[in-house]
Coordinates of C-alpha atoms in Angstrom, one line a residue:
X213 CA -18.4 2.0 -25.6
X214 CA -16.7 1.1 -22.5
X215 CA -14.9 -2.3 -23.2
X216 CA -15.4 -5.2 -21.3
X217 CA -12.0 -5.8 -19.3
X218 CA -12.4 -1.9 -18.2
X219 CA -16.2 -2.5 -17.1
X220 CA -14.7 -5.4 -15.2
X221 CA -11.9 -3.2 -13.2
X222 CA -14.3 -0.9 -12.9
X223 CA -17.0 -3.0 -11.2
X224 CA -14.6 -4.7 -8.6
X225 CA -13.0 -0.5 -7.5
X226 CA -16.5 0.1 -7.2
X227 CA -18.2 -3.0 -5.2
X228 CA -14.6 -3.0 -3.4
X229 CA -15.3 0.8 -2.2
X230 CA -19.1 0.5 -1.8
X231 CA -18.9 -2.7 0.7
X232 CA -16.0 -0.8 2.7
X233 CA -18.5 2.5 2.5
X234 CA -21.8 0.6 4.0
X235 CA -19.9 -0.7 6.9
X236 CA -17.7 1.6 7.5
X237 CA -21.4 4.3 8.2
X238 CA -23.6 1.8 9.1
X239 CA -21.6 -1.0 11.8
X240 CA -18.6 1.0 12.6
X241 CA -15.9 -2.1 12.8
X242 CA -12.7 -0.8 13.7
X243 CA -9.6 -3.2 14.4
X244 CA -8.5 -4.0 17.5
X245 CA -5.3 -2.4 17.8
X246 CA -7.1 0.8 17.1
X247 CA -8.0 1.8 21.2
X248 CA -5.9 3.6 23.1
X249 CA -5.0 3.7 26.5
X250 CA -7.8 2.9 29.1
X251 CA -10.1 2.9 26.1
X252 CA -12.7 -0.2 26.1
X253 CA -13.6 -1.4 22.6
X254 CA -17.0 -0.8 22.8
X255 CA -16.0 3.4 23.1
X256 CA -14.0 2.9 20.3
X257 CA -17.6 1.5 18.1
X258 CA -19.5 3.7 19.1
X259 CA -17.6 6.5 17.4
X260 CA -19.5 8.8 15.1
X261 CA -16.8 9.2 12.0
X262 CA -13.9 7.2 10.6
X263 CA -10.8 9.4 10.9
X264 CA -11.5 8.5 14.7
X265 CA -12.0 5.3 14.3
X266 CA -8.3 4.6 13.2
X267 CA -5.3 7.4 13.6
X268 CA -4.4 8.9 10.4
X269 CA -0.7 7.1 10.8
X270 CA -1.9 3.4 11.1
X271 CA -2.0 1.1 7.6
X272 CA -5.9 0.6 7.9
X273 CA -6.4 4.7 7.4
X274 CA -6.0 4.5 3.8
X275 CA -8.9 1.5 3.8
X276 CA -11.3 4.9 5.4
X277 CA -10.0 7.5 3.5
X278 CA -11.2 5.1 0.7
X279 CA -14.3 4.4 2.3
X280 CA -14.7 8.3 2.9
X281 CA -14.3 9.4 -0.6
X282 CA -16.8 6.6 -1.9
X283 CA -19.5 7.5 0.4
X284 CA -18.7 11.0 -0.6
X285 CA -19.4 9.6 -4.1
X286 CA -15.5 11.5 -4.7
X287 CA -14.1 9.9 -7.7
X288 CA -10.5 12.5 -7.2
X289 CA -10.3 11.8 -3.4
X290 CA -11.1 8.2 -4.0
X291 CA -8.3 8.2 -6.8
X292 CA -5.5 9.9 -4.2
X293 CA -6.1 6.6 -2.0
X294 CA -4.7 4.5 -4.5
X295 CA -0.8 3.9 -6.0
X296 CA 1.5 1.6 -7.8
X297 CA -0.2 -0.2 -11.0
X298 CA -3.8 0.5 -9.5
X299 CA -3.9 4.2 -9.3
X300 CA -3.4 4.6 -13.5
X301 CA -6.2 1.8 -14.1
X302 CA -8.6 3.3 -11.6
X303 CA -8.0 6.7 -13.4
X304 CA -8.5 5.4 -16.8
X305 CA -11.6 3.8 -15.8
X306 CA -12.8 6.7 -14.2
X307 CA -12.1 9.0 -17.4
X308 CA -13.9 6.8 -19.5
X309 CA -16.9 7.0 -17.2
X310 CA -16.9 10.6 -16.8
X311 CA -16.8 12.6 -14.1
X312 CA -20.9 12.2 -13.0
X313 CA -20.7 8.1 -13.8
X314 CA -18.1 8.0 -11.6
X315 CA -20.0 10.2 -9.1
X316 CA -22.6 7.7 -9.3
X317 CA -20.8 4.6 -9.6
X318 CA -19.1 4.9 -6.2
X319 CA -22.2 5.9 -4.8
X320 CA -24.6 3.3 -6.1
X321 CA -22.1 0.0 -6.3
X322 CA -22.4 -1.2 -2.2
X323 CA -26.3 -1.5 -2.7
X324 CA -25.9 -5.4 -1.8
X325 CA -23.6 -4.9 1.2
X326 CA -24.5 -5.1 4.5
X327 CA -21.4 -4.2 6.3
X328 CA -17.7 -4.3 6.2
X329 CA -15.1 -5.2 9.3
X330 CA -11.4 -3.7 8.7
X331 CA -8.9 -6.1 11.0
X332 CA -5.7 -4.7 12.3
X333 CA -2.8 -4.6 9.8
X334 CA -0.1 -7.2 9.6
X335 CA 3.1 -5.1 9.0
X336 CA 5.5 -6.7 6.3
X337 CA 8.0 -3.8 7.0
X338 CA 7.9 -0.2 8.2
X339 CA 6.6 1.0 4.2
X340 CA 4.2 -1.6 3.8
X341 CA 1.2 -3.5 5.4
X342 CA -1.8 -6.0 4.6
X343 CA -5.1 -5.3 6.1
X344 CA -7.6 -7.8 6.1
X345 CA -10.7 -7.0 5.2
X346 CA -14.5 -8.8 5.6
X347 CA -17.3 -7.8 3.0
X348 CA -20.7 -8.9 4.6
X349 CA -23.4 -9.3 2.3
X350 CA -27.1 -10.6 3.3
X351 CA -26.3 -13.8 1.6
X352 CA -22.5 -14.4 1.9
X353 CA -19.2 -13.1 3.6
X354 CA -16.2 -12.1 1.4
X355 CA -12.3 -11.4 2.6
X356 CA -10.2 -10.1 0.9
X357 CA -6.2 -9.3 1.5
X358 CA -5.6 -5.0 1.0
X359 CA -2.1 -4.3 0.3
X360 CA -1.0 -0.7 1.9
X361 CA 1.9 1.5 1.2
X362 CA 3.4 4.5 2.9
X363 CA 3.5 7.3 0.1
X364 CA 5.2 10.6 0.8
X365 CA 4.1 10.0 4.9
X366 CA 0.8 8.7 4.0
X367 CA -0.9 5.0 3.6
X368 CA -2.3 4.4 0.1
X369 CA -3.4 1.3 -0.9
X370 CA -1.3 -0.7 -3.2
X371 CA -2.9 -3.6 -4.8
X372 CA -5.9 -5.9 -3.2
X373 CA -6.1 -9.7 -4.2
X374 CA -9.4 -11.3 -5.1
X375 CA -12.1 -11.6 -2.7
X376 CA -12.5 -15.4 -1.1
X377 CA -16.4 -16.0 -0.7
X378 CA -17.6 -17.6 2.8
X379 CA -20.9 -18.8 3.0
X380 CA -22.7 -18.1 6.0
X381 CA -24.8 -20.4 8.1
X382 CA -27.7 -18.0 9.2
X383 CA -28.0 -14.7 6.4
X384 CA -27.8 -11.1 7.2
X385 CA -31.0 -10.2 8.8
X386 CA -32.4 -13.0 9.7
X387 CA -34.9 -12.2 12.9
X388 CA -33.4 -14.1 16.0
X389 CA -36.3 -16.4 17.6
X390 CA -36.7 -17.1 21.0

C-alpha cells in the first residue's frame, strides 16, 4: 500500500509532467527569447518537435526534455530531468509504483489539461534559472515557478513551488460567437 504523502508527490510529478506534455504536442508555446535571428515568432510555433522549439543550452530545455519523457510515458528519462532533493523522491515514488504504473502514470495524469505555455527563463546566475510556467485547463489557469540547474553542462530542474490557480473569465473551448 502506497502511503498517502507518497501518493501525494506522486500525483503533483505526474499532473506537473502531463500538463507540460499536452501543451507542449498539442499548442506548441515556446518563449520568446527562443527565435533566432530574422526568425518571426509565428515560424518558431509552428515547429513540429520540442528540441527545436528551445536550443538544448537554454534553462527552459529541461522543462521539454521533461515534457518529452512524459509523453513518451519514460519514467528513467523523465527521472534524468530532475536533481537536488526532487530526483530521490521522484525515484522512490516511481519504485513503489513499478515500472508499468509509472509507465502509465505519466501517460494518463494530463487528461484535464488543455495546454501548457513555457515563458523565457529569468536567470538568477550562470548555474541557475526560474522558468515560469502556465498550466491551462478547460476550467482554470495555473503558474507555477520551475527552478533549473545546470548539471554536468546540462539543465535539470531543481525544485518547482506550488501551482497559483487563475480563474479564467471565458473556459477553454468555449465556441466564439459572432
Amino acid at each position: 500500500m502506497i502511503s498517502r504523502p507518497v501518493l501525494s508527490r506522486a500525483l503533483t510529478v505526474a499532473v506537473m509532467a502531463g500538463i507540460l506534455w499536452r501543451f507542449g504536442y498539442e499548442r506548441r508555446a515556446v518563449p520568446e527569447l527562443a527565435t533566432g535571428a530574422g526568425e518571426s515568432r509565428e515560424s518558431v510555433e509552428s515547429r513540429t518537435s520540442t528540441s527545436d522549439a528551445v536550443t538544448e543550452g537554454a534553462p527552459e530545455s529541461a522543462v521539454w526534455r521533461m515534457v518529452d519523457a512524459a509523453r513518451a510515458g519514460d519514467p528513467a528519462r523523465y527521472l534524468e530531468c530532475y536533481t537536488g532533493d526532487l530526483k530521490p523522491r521522484i525515484r522512490k515514488d516511481f519504485q513503489e509504483m513499478g515500472p508499468v504504473r509509472s509507465r502509465d502514470y505519466l501517460l494518463d495524469a494530463h487528461r484535464q489539461l488543455k495546454g501548457v505555455a513555457v515563458r523565457s527563463a529569468q536567470m538568477r546566475s550562470a548555474l541557475e534559472a526560474q522558468v515560469p510556467v502556465e498550466y491551462v485547463y478547460e476550467d482554470r489557469n495555473e503558474v507555477q515557478r520551475v527552478y533549473v540547474k545546470k548539471v554536468d553542462g546540462l539543465w535539470k530542474i531543481d525544485r518547482v513551488d506550488a501551482a497559483e490557480r487563475i480563474e479564467t473569465p471565458v473556459p477553454y473551448g468555449t465556441p466564439v460567437e459572432r
